[in-house]
Amino acid sequence: MRVSVRKDGSALSHAPDNWYAVDWRRVERNVRGMQIRIAKATREGNWRRGRALQRMLTRTLSAKLYAVRRVTQNQGARTAGVDRELWDSPESRWLAVGRLKRRGYKPLPLRRVFIPKANGKERPLGIPTMRDRAMQALYLLALEPVSESTSDPNSYGFRLNRSTADAMSQIFVAMSQKGSARWVLEADIKGCFDHISHNWMETHVLMDKEILRKWLKAGLIYKGQLQATEAGTPQGGIISRTLANVTLNGLERELLAHLSAKFGIAKANKLKVNVVRYADDFVITGDSQELLEQEVRPWVEAFLAVRGLQLSEEKTRITHIDSGFDFLGWNFRKYSGTLLIKPSKKNVQTFYRKVADTISGHKTVKQENLIRLLNPMLRGWAQYHSPVVAKEAYSRMESLIFRRLWRWSTRRHLNKNADWVKKKYFHSEGNRNWVFAVPVARDDGSKGLLSLYQLSGTEIKRHRKVKGAFNPFDPEWEQYGEQLRQARMEHSMRYRKQWVSLYMSQDGLCSHCGCALTKETGWHDHHLEYRMHGGTDALSNRVLLHPHCHQQVHAGKIAVTKPARS
């Protein structure tokens, strides 16, 4: 049991009167209880009850607290909207909760910004104000149970406990056997987020229509000028991805139902049609080119047209599996009847350019700082490709990066010979030579090496795909969901052994509030006995807390106990 009390022995109040007094475990329990009821009503087709429960949820204090916490602890919390307002203090967050009201609500225009894409183009984002973000987060709490309960089984983008690796694994399931589908329709929707029909969303998205209409028509401010938004749901808002998912829901179910109605169930199954979608990117398999060209593609185009969308002529193609196709940064291709999934050439080239630019852009920094810059990039890229056939790509990338680092090292000492440069910047570590590393002092005072992440040392391990029917808001899937979340968090952090030990010892829960630690919530490493008071870095003196819980513990001088392993 996790117990949190003030250092003077007094218990924390259950009735919050400020941000630090909030019982987040109770907040999360209240919100989740309502979401489970909304999902149940949706599965039963009782939309009248579902609407009533949605209204009830968006008016509760717990949901408003949850929404404000979400928008103030994510990566965008430091990015302001057109009003330049940030909720960066506990007082401003507490006041913000009282401003989340439906009556009289009018969203401000979005702030238009552009971020670079991998292909050299720019992706437009619309940044809402903090209040509008919090309102979106509030209504997303009510929409998400509906979205999850009506989603296609093989839709994997921007959904709880689903990832690109799940989409990749489903393609492997659909195409790896000798008798599997041989043809693939690679589909790309032209400007999906910018062209979704507002009329379609207002009619079909199961949420508060008036609030949705206000967001869709809020407009954009770019270079000081207000631009009307007549279509689309601009990327940048918390709810935008879910709205896009809801728009494309039914692509898989309705296509299979159409084929079954036209050809009969038995013959439709022999057509080997499978739809795998990640957000607005999807592939459709089939047993023949003619089927995909004459039957599937026209149906998909009609399905999208109703929603104001269309396929991109340049990027949509039909390919044989022996020629291979790219999807989500991987190349899928059969070699002599065996399906191999490898990092795509485009993905490898883009990543190498990013690393090369980082190295060339930091010619004068200390070696230690350069390694700390590169390691998260290398580790992230390697872990993304760890479920596929990537050893050759790892080795090739290591060779290219080594050449870059050698040039980086030699240009700093033009008057020194190669042997001198090697001894200064490259070391031996175990059975490895020529390791780009630097001696550093450890926390315990001893010396060690801070070395560049070894790509070729990344373990290749097949991904365990999420079950297609999994619904995070269905109590029957509760245990499966918890096991899935913990396994995936442990897998993503497996190269941070101390973090994994703490995470597992706490059953994946914050030691203060008892709520789940996730990538979205983030976490801080808290010392039970502060280091300034003589506390050590030993695991027995450390726990993982949510960032806001960490602030609450320090501000309220709260003593957190080390949880016993359940």
Coordinates of C-alpha atoms in Angstrom, one line a residue:
M1 CA 0.0 0.0 0.0
R2 CA 1.2 3.5 -0.9
V3 CA 0.8 6.0 1.9
S4 CA 1.4 9.8 1.6
V5 CA 1.3 12.0 4.6
R6 CA 2.7 15.4 5.5
K7 CA 6.0 15.3 7.4
D8 CA 4.2 16.7 10.5
G9 CA 2.0 13.5 10.5
S10 CA -1.3 15.1 9.3
A11 CA -3.3 13.4 6.6
L12 CA -4.0 15.0 3.2
S13 CA -7.5 16.4 2.7
H14 CA -9.8 14.8 0.3
A15 CA -11.6 18.0 -0.6
P16 CA -9.2 20.0 -2.8
D17 CA -9.0 23.7 -2.3
N18 CA -5.8 24.2 -4.4
W19 CA -3.8 22.3 -7.0
Y20 CA -1.6 20.5 -4.6
A21 CA -4.5 19.2 -2.5
V22 CA -6.0 17.2 -5.4
D23 CA -6.3 13.4 -4.9
W24 CA -5.2 12.3 -8.4
R25 CA -6.0 8.7 -7.8
R26 CA -9.6 9.5 -7.0
V27 CA -9.7 11.9 -10.0
E28 CA -8.5 9.1 -12.3
R29 CA -10.9 6.6 -10.8
N30 CA -13.9 8.9 -11.2
V31 CA -13.1 9.7 -14.8
R32 CA -12.4 6.1 -15.7
G33 CA -15.7 5.0 -14.1
M34 CA -17.7 7.4 -16.3
Q35 CA -15.7 6.4 -19.4
I36 CA -16.5 2.7 -18.9
R37 CA -20.2 3.6 -18.7
I38 CA -20.0 5.6 -21.9
A39 CA -18.2 2.7 -23.7
K40 CA -20.8 0.3 -22.4
A41 CA -23.7 2.4 -23.7
T42 CA -21.9 2.7 -27.1
R43 CA -21.4 -1.0 -27.4
E44 CA -25.1 -1.6 -26.6
G45 CA -26.1 1.0 -29.2
N46 CA -27.8 3.2 -26.5
W47 CA -26.7 6.5 -27.8
R48 CA -29.3 8.5 -25.9
R49 CA -27.7 7.2 -22.6
G50 CA -24.3 7.7 -24.1
R51 CA -24.9 11.4 -24.7
A52 CA -26.3 11.9 -21.2
L53 CA -23.2 10.3 -19.7
Q54 CA -20.9 12.4 -21.9
R55 CA -22.6 15.6 -20.7
M56 CA -22.3 14.4 -17.1
L57 CA -18.6 13.7 -17.5
T58 CA -17.7 17.0 -19.1
R59 CA -19.3 18.9 -16.2
T60 CA -17.5 17.0 -13.3
L61 CA -14.7 18.5 -11.4
S62 CA -12.6 15.4 -11.8
A63 CA -12.7 15.5 -15.6
K64 CA -11.8 19.2 -15.6
L65 CA -8.9 18.6 -13.3
Y66 CA -7.7 15.7 -15.4
A67 CA -8.0 17.8 -18.6
V68 CA -5.9 20.7 -17.1
R69 CA -3.3 18.3 -15.8
R70 CA -3.0 16.7 -19.3
V71 CA -2.4 19.9 -21.2
T72 CA 0.1 21.3 -18.6
Q73 CA 2.3 18.2 -18.4
N74 CA 2.7 17.3 -22.1
Q75 CA 5.4 18.5 -24.5
G76 CA 3.2 21.3 -25.8
A77 CA 2.7 22.9 -22.4
R78 CA 5.4 25.5 -23.1
T79 CA 3.9 26.5 -26.4
A80 CA 1.3 29.3 -26.2
G81 CA -1.6 30.1 -28.5
V82 CA -2.6 33.5 -29.9
D83 CA -3.2 34.8 -26.4
R84 CA 0.3 34.0 -25.4
E85 CA -1.0 32.6 -22.1
L86 CA 0.7 29.7 -20.3
W87 CA -0.5 27.8 -17.2
D88 CA 3.0 27.3 -15.7
S89 CA 2.1 27.7 -12.0
P90 CA -0.1 25.6 -9.7
E91 CA -2.2 28.8 -9.0
S92 CA -2.9 29.4 -12.7
R93 CA -3.8 25.7 -13.2
W94 CA -6.3 25.8 -10.3
L95 CA -7.9 29.0 -11.7
A96 CA -8.1 27.4 -15.1
V97 CA -10.3 24.5 -13.9
G98 CA -13.0 27.0 -13.1
R99 CA -12.9 28.5 -16.6
L100 CA -13.8 25.2 -18.3
K101 CA -17.5 25.9 -18.8
R102 CA -19.7 25.2 -21.8
R103 CA -22.0 28.2 -21.4
G104 CA -20.5 31.2 -23.1
Y105 CA -17.5 29.3 -24.4
K106 CA -16.0 30.7 -27.6
P107 CA -12.7 29.4 -28.8
L108 CA -10.0 31.7 -30.1
P109 CA -8.4 31.3 -33.5
L110 CA -5.5 28.8 -33.8
R111 CA -1.9 30.1 -34.2
R112 CA -0.5 28.7 -37.5
V113 CA 3.0 27.4 -37.4
F114 CA 5.0 25.1 -39.8
I115 CA 7.3 22.3 -38.9
P116 CA 9.7 20.5 -41.3
K117 CA 8.7 17.1 -42.7
A118 CA 11.1 14.2 -43.6
N119 CA 10.6 14.9 -47.3
G120 CA 11.8 18.5 -47.0
K121 CA 8.3 20.0 -47.1
E122 CA 6.6 21.7 -44.2
R123 CA 3.7 20.4 -42.1
P124 CA 1.1 23.0 -41.0
L125 CA 0.1 23.0 -37.3
G126 CA -2.7 24.9 -35.6
I127 CA -1.8 25.8 -32.0
P128 CA -4.9 26.4 -29.8
T129 CA -4.8 28.5 -26.6
M130 CA -4.3 26.7 -23.3
R131 CA -8.0 27.1 -22.5
D132 CA -9.0 25.7 -25.8
R133 CA -6.6 22.8 -25.4
A134 CA -8.0 22.0 -22.0
M135 CA -11.6 22.2 -23.4
Q136 CA -10.5 19.8 -26.1
A137 CA -8.9 17.5 -23.6
L138 CA -12.1 17.6 -21.5
Y139 CA -14.4 16.6 -24.4
L140 CA -11.8 14.1 -25.6
L141 CA -12.4 12.2 -22.3
A142 CA -16.0 11.8 -23.4
L143 CA -15.3 11.0 -27.0
E144 CA -12.5 8.5 -26.6
P145 CA -14.6 5.7 -25.1
V146 CA -16.9 6.1 -28.1
S147 CA -14.1 6.1 -30.6
E148 CA -12.4 3.1 -29.1
S149 CA -15.7 1.1 -29.0
T150 CA -16.4 1.9 -32.7
S151 CA -12.9 1.6 -34.2
D152 CA -11.8 -1.0 -36.7
P153 CA -9.9 -3.9 -35.3
N154 CA -6.8 -3.1 -37.4
S155 CA -6.6 0.6 -36.8
Y156 CA -3.5 1.4 -34.9
G157 CA -2.7 5.1 -35.1
F158 CA -3.1 7.4 -32.0
R159 CA -5.0 4.8 -29.9
L160 CA -4.3 3.6 -26.4
N161 CA -1.7 0.9 -26.2
R162 CA -1.4 0.6 -30.0
S163 CA 1.6 1.5 -32.1
T164 CA 3.3 1.3 -35.5
A165 CA 4.8 -2.0 -34.5
D166 CA 1.3 -3.5 -34.1
A167 CA 0.4 -2.4 -37.7
M168 CA 3.7 -3.9 -38.9
S169 CA 2.9 -7.2 -37.1
Q170 CA -0.6 -7.3 -38.6
I171 CA 0.8 -7.0 -42.1
F172 CA 3.2 -9.8 -41.3
V173 CA 0.3 -12.0 -40.2
A174 CA -1.7 -11.1 -43.4
M175 CA 1.1 -11.7 -45.9
S176 CA 3.8 -14.0 -44.5
Q177 CA 2.3 -17.4 -45.4
K178 CA 2.8 -19.2 -48.7
G179 CA -0.9 -18.8 -49.5
S180 CA -1.3 -15.2 -48.3
A181 CA -2.4 -12.2 -50.3
R182 CA 0.2 -11.3 -53.0
W183 CA -0.9 -7.7 -53.9
V184 CA -1.1 -4.5 -51.9
L185 CA -2.9 -1.2 -52.4
E186 CA -0.6 1.4 -50.9
A187 CA -3.0 4.3 -50.1
D188 CA -2.2 7.9 -49.3
I189 CA -4.9 10.4 -48.5
K190 CA -4.3 13.8 -49.9
G191 CA -4.1 16.4 -47.1
C192 CA -6.3 14.3 -44.8
F193 CA -6.3 16.7 -41.8
D194 CA -6.9 19.7 -43.9
H195 CA -9.8 18.5 -46.0
I196 CA -12.2 16.5 -43.8
S197 CA -15.7 17.7 -44.4
H198 CA -17.1 19.7 -41.5
N199 CA -20.7 18.8 -42.4
W200 CA -19.8 15.1 -42.2
M201 CA -18.1 15.5 -38.8
E202 CA -20.9 17.5 -37.3
T203 CA -23.4 14.9 -38.4
H204 CA -21.5 11.7 -37.5
V205 CA -19.0 12.4 -34.7
L206 CA -20.7 11.3 -31.5
M207 CA -20.0 14.3 -29.3
D208 CA -21.4 17.7 -28.4
K209 CA -22.3 19.2 -31.8
E210 CA -22.2 22.9 -30.8
I211 CA -18.7 22.6 -29.2
L212 CA -17.4 20.7 -32.2
R213 CA -18.8 23.3 -34.6
K214 CA -17.1 26.1 -32.7
W215 CA -13.7 24.3 -32.9
L216 CA -14.0 23.6 -36.6
K217 CA -15.0 27.2 -37.4
A218 CA -12.5 28.9 -35.0
G219 CA -10.2 30.1 -37.8
L220 CA -6.5 30.5 -38.1
I221 CA -4.1 33.5 -37.5
Y222 CA -1.1 33.5 -39.8
K223 CA 1.2 36.5 -40.3
G224 CA -1.3 38.6 -38.4
Q225 CA -4.3 37.8 -40.6
L226 CA -7.4 35.8 -39.7
Q227 CA -8.1 32.9 -42.1
A228 CA -11.4 31.1 -42.1
T229 CA -11.5 27.3 -41.7
E230 CA -14.1 25.8 -44.0
A231 CA -12.8 22.2 -43.9
G232 CA -10.4 20.0 -42.0
T233 CA -9.4 19.6 -38.4
P234 CA -6.0 21.4 -38.0
Q235 CA -3.1 19.3 -36.6
G236 CA -1.9 20.6 -33.3
G237 CA -5.1 20.2 -31.2
I238 CA -5.3 17.4 -28.7
I239 CA -8.6 16.1 -30.2
S240 CA -7.6 16.4 -33.9
R241 CA -6.1 13.0 -34.2
T242 CA -9.1 11.3 -32.6
L243 CA -11.5 13.2 -34.9
A244 CA -9.4 12.0 -37.9
N245 CA -9.6 8.4 -36.6
V246 CA -13.4 8.7 -36.1
T247 CA -13.7 10.0 -39.7
L248 CA -11.9 6.9 -41.1
N249 CA -13.5 4.4 -38.8
G250 CA -15.5 1.9 -40.8
L251 CA -13.0 1.6 -43.7
E252 CA -12.1 -1.9 -42.7
R253 CA -15.5 -3.1 -41.4
E254 CA -17.6 -1.6 -44.2
L255 CA -15.2 -2.7 -47.0
L256 CA -15.3 -6.4 -45.8
A257 CA -19.1 -6.1 -45.4
H258 CA -19.4 -4.8 -49.0
L259 CA -17.3 -7.7 -50.4
S260 CA -19.3 -10.3 -48.4
A261 CA -22.6 -8.9 -49.6
K262 CA -21.4 -8.8 -53.3
F263 CA -19.5 -12.1 -53.5
G264 CA -20.8 -14.1 -50.5
I265 CA -18.9 -14.7 -47.3
A266 CA -17.1 -17.8 -48.5
K267 CA -15.8 -16.2 -51.7
A268 CA -15.0 -12.9 -49.9
N269 CA -12.7 -14.7 -47.5
K270 CA -10.8 -16.3 -50.4
L271 CA -10.1 -12.8 -51.8
K272 CA -7.7 -12.3 -48.9
V273 CA -8.6 -8.6 -48.3
N274 CA -7.1 -7.2 -45.2
V275 CA -7.0 -3.5 -44.2
V276 CA -4.2 -2.2 -41.9
R277 CA -4.4 1.5 -41.0
Y278 CA -2.2 3.8 -39.0
A279 CA -4.0 7.2 -38.7
D280 CA -4.4 8.4 -42.3
D281 CA -1.9 5.9 -43.8
F282 CA -3.2 2.5 -44.8
V283 CA -2.6 -0.6 -46.9
I284 CA -5.1 -3.1 -48.3
T285 CA -4.1 -6.5 -49.3
G286 CA -5.8 -8.6 -52.0
D287 CA -5.3 -11.8 -54.0
S288 CA -5.2 -10.1 -57.4
Q289 CA -4.3 -6.8 -59.0
E290 CA -7.6 -6.7 -60.8
L291 CA -9.5 -7.0 -57.5
L292 CA -7.7 -4.1 -56.0
E293 CA -7.9 -1.9 -59.1
Q294 CA -11.5 -2.6 -60.2
E295 CA -13.3 -3.4 -56.9
V296 CA -11.4 -2.1 -53.8
R297 CA -9.9 1.2 -55.0
P298 CA -13.2 2.5 -56.4
W299 CA -15.0 1.6 -53.2
V300 CA -12.3 3.3 -51.1
E301 CA -12.5 6.5 -53.2
A302 CA -16.3 6.6 -52.7
F303 CA -15.9 6.0 -49.0
L304 CA -13.4 8.9 -48.7
A305 CA -15.4 11.2 -51.0
V306 CA -18.4 11.3 -48.7
R307 CA -16.0 12.6 -46.0
G308 CA -14.5 15.2 -48.3
L309 CA -11.3 13.3 -48.9
Q310 CA -9.5 11.8 -51.9
L311 CA -6.5 9.6 -52.6
S312 CA -3.3 11.1 -53.8
E313 CA -2.7 10.0 -57.4
E314 CA 1.1 10.3 -57.1
K315 CA 1.5 8.2 -53.9
T316 CA -1.3 5.6 -54.3
R317 CA -0.1 2.5 -56.1
I318 CA -0.8 -1.3 -56.4
T319 CA 2.3 -3.4 -55.8
H320 CA 3.2 -7.1 -55.8
I321 CA 4.8 -8.4 -52.6
D322 CA 7.8 -9.7 -54.5
S323 CA 8.6 -6.1 -55.5
G324 CA 8.0 -4.8 -52.0
F325 CA 6.4 -1.7 -50.6
D326 CA 7.2 0.8 -47.9
F327 CA 5.0 1.5 -44.9
L328 CA 5.7 3.4 -41.6
G329 CA 9.4 3.5 -42.2
W330 CA 9.8 -0.2 -43.1
N331 CA 10.1 -2.1 -46.4
F332 CA 7.9 -5.3 -46.7
R333 CA 9.1 -7.7 -49.4
K334 CA 9.2 -11.4 -50.1
Y335 CA 12.5 -13.0 -51.0
S336 CA 12.1 -16.5 -52.5
G337 CA 8.7 -16.8 -50.8
T338 CA 9.9 -15.5 -47.4
L339 CA 8.6 -12.2 -46.1
L340 CA 11.3 -9.9 -44.7
I341 CA 10.6 -6.6 -43.1
K342 CA 13.6 -4.2 -43.1
P343 CA 14.1 -0.5 -42.4
S344 CA 13.2 1.3 -45.6
K345 CA 15.9 3.1 -47.7
K346 CA 14.1 6.4 -47.3
N347 CA 14.0 6.0 -43.5
V348 CA 17.7 5.1 -43.3
Q349 CA 18.7 8.0 -45.4
T350 CA 16.6 10.5 -43.5
F351 CA 18.0 9.3 -40.2
Y352 CA 21.6 9.4 -41.4
R353 CA 21.1 13.0 -42.6
K354 CA 19.7 13.9 -39.2
V355 CA 22.7 12.4 -37.4
A356 CA 25.2 13.9 -39.9
D357 CA 23.7 17.4 -39.5
T358 CA 23.9 17.1 -35.8
I359 CA 27.5 16.2 -35.9
S360 CA 28.5 18.9 -38.4
G361 CA 26.4 21.5 -36.5
H362 CA 28.3 20.8 -33.3
K363 CA 31.9 21.0 -34.5
T364 CA 33.3 22.7 -31.4
V365 CA 31.3 21.1 -28.5
K366 CA 32.9 18.8 -26.0
Q367 CA 32.9 15.2 -26.9
E368 CA 30.8 14.3 -23.9
N369 CA 28.1 16.8 -25.0
L370 CA 28.1 15.4 -28.5
I371 CA 27.6 11.9 -27.2
R372 CA 24.8 13.0 -25.0
L373 CA 23.2 14.6 -28.1
L374 CA 23.6 11.6 -30.3
N375 CA 22.7 8.7 -27.9
P376 CA 19.0 9.4 -27.6
M377 CA 18.7 9.7 -31.4
L378 CA 20.6 6.5 -32.0
R379 CA 18.8 4.6 -29.2
G380 CA 15.3 5.7 -30.4
W381 CA 16.0 4.8 -34.1
A382 CA 17.5 1.4 -33.1
Q383 CA 14.6 0.6 -30.8
Y384 CA 12.0 1.5 -33.4
H385 CA 13.5 -1.0 -35.8
S386 CA 14.3 -3.7 -33.2
P387 CA 11.3 -5.9 -34.1
V388 CA 12.4 -6.3 -37.8
V389 CA 15.3 -7.6 -39.8
A390 CA 17.6 -4.6 -39.0
K391 CA 21.1 -6.0 -38.2
E392 CA 22.5 -5.1 -41.6
A393 CA 21.0 -1.6 -41.4
Y394 CA 22.5 -1.2 -38.0
S395 CA 26.0 -2.2 -39.1
R396 CA 25.9 0.0 -42.2
M397 CA 24.7 3.0 -40.1
E398 CA 27.4 2.5 -37.6
S399 CA 30.0 2.5 -40.4
L400 CA 28.7 5.7 -41.8
I401 CA 28.5 7.4 -38.4
F402 CA 32.0 6.3 -37.6
R403 CA 33.4 8.1 -40.7
R404 CA 31.5 11.2 -39.7
L405 CA 32.9 11.1 -36.2
W406 CA 36.4 10.5 -37.4
R407 CA 36.2 13.6 -39.6
W408 CA 34.8 15.5 -36.6
S409 CA 37.7 14.4 -34.5
T410 CA 40.6 15.0 -36.9
R411 CA 39.4 18.5 -38.0
R412 CA 39.7 19.6 -34.4
H413 CA 43.5 18.7 -34.3
L414 CA 44.9 19.4 -37.7
N415 CA 48.5 19.2 -36.4
K416 CA 48.1 15.9 -34.7
N417 CA 48.6 12.4 -36.3
A418 CA 45.9 9.8 -36.5
D419 CA 47.3 7.7 -33.6
W420 CA 47.0 10.7 -31.3
V421 CA 43.5 11.4 -32.4
K422 CA 42.5 7.8 -31.9
K423 CA 43.8 7.7 -28.3
K424 CA 42.0 10.9 -27.4
Y425 CA 38.6 10.2 -28.8
F426 CA 38.3 6.4 -29.3
H427 CA 38.7 3.7 -26.6
S428 CA 38.4 0.0 -26.0
E429 CA 35.4 -1.3 -24.1
G430 CA 35.2 -5.0 -23.4
N431 CA 35.9 -6.8 -26.7
R432 CA 35.1 -3.6 -28.7
N433 CA 37.8 -1.3 -30.1
W434 CA 37.4 2.1 -31.7
V435 CA 34.6 3.0 -29.4
F436 CA 33.7 6.8 -29.5
A437 CA 33.8 7.5 -25.8
V438 CA 35.0 9.9 -23.1
P439 CA 36.1 9.2 -19.5
V440 CA 33.5 10.6 -17.0
A441 CA 33.1 10.5 -13.2
R442 CA 30.2 8.4 -12.0
D443 CA 27.8 9.4 -9.1
D444 CA 29.8 7.2 -6.7
G445 CA 33.0 9.0 -7.5
S446 CA 34.6 6.3 -9.6
K447 CA 35.6 6.8 -13.2
G448 CA 34.0 5.2 -16.2
L449 CA 33.4 5.6 -20.0
L450 CA 30.5 7.5 -21.5
S451 CA 30.3 5.8 -24.9
L452 CA 28.3 6.3 -28.1
Y453 CA 25.3 4.0 -28.2
Q454 CA 26.1 0.8 -30.1
L455 CA 23.5 0.2 -32.8
S456 CA 24.7 -3.3 -33.6
G457 CA 24.3 -4.3 -30.0
T458 CA 20.5 -3.7 -30.1
E459 CA 18.6 -6.9 -29.5
I460 CA 16.3 -8.0 -32.3
K461 CA 13.0 -9.2 -30.7
R462 CA 9.7 -9.9 -32.5
H463 CA 6.9 -7.6 -31.4
R464 CA 3.9 -9.1 -29.6
K465 CA 0.9 -7.6 -31.4
V466 CA -2.1 -6.2 -29.5
K467 CA -5.3 -8.1 -29.9
G468 CA -7.5 -6.5 -32.5
A469 CA -10.6 -6.6 -30.2
F470 CA -8.9 -4.9 -27.3
N471 CA -10.9 -2.1 -25.8
P472 CA -9.2 -0.2 -23.0
F473 CA -12.7 1.0 -21.7
D474 CA -14.2 -2.5 -21.4
P475 CA -13.7 -4.1 -17.9
E476 CA -13.3 -7.5 -19.4
W477 CA -10.0 -6.3 -21.0
E478 CA -8.7 -4.6 -17.8
Q479 CA -6.1 -7.2 -16.8
Y480 CA -4.9 -7.6 -20.4
G481 CA -4.6 -3.8 -20.8
E482 CA -2.5 -3.5 -17.6
Q483 CA -0.2 -6.3 -18.6
L484 CA 0.2 -4.9 -22.1
R485 CA 0.9 -1.4 -20.7
Q486 CA 3.6 -2.6 -18.3
A487 CA 5.2 -4.9 -20.8
R488 CA 5.5 -2.2 -23.4
M489 CA 6.8 0.4 -21.0
E490 CA 9.4 -2.1 -19.7
H491 CA 10.4 -2.9 -23.3
S492 CA 10.8 0.7 -24.4
M493 CA 13.0 1.4 -21.4
R494 CA 14.9 -1.9 -21.3
Y495 CA 18.3 -0.2 -21.8
R496 CA 17.7 1.9 -18.7
K497 CA 18.1 -0.9 -16.1
Q498 CA 17.7 1.2 -13.0
W499 CA 14.5 2.8 -14.4
V500 CA 13.1 -0.7 -15.2
S501 CA 13.9 -1.9 -11.7
L502 CA 12.1 1.1 -10.1
Y503 CA 9.1 0.8 -12.5
M504 CA 8.6 -2.9 -11.9
S505 CA 9.0 -2.5 -8.1
Q506 CA 6.2 0.0 -8.2
D507 CA 4.0 -2.1 -10.5
G508 CA 4.1 0.8 -13.0
L509 CA 2.3 3.2 -10.6
C510 CA 3.3 6.6 -9.1
S511 CA 4.4 6.1 -5.5
H512 CA 2.5 9.2 -4.4
C513 CA -0.9 9.1 -6.2
G514 CA -1.0 5.5 -7.2
C515 CA -1.9 6.3 -10.8
A516 CA -0.2 4.8 -13.9
L517 CA 3.1 6.0 -15.1
T518 CA 3.0 6.3 -18.9
K519 CA 5.0 8.0 -21.6
E520 CA 2.2 10.7 -21.8
T521 CA 2.3 11.5 -18.1
G522 CA 6.1 11.4 -17.8
W523 CA 7.9 10.7 -14.6
H524 CA 10.5 12.1 -12.2
D525 CA 13.1 10.2 -10.1
H526 CA 12.5 11.2 -6.5
H527 CA 15.0 10.7 -3.6
L528 CA 13.2 9.6 -0.4
E529 CA 15.9 11.1 1.7
Y530 CA 17.1 14.2 -0.2
R531 CA 20.6 14.2 -1.5
M532 CA 21.3 17.5 0.3
H533 CA 20.5 15.7 3.5
G534 CA 22.9 12.9 2.8
G535 CA 20.6 10.6 0.8
T536 CA 22.3 8.3 -1.7
D537 CA 21.5 7.3 -5.3
A538 CA 20.8 3.7 -4.3
L539 CA 17.6 2.2 -5.7
S540 CA 16.3 1.8 -2.1
N541 CA 16.3 5.6 -1.7
R542 CA 14.5 6.3 -5.0
V543 CA 11.0 6.1 -6.4
L544 CA 9.3 7.2 -9.6
L545 CA 6.7 10.0 -9.4
H546 CA 4.6 11.9 -11.9
P547 CA 6.1 15.4 -12.5
H548 CA 3.1 17.2 -10.9
C549 CA 3.2 14.7 -8.0
H550 CA 6.9 15.5 -7.6
Q551 CA 6.1 19.2 -7.3
Q552 CA 3.3 18.5 -4.9
V553 CA 5.6 16.3 -2.7
H554 CA 8.2 19.1 -2.4
A555 CA 5.8 22.0 -2.0
G556 CA 3.7 20.2 0.7
K557 CA 6.7 18.6 2.4
I558 CA 5.1 15.2 1.9
A559 CA 6.9 12.0 2.9
V560 CA 6.5 9.3 0.3
T561 CA 7.1 5.7 1.4
K562 CA 8.9 3.0 -0.7
P563 CA 6.1 0.6 -1.9
A564 CA 6.4 -3.0 -1.1
R565 CA 6.6 -5.2 -4.3
S566 CA 3.2 -6.8 -4.8

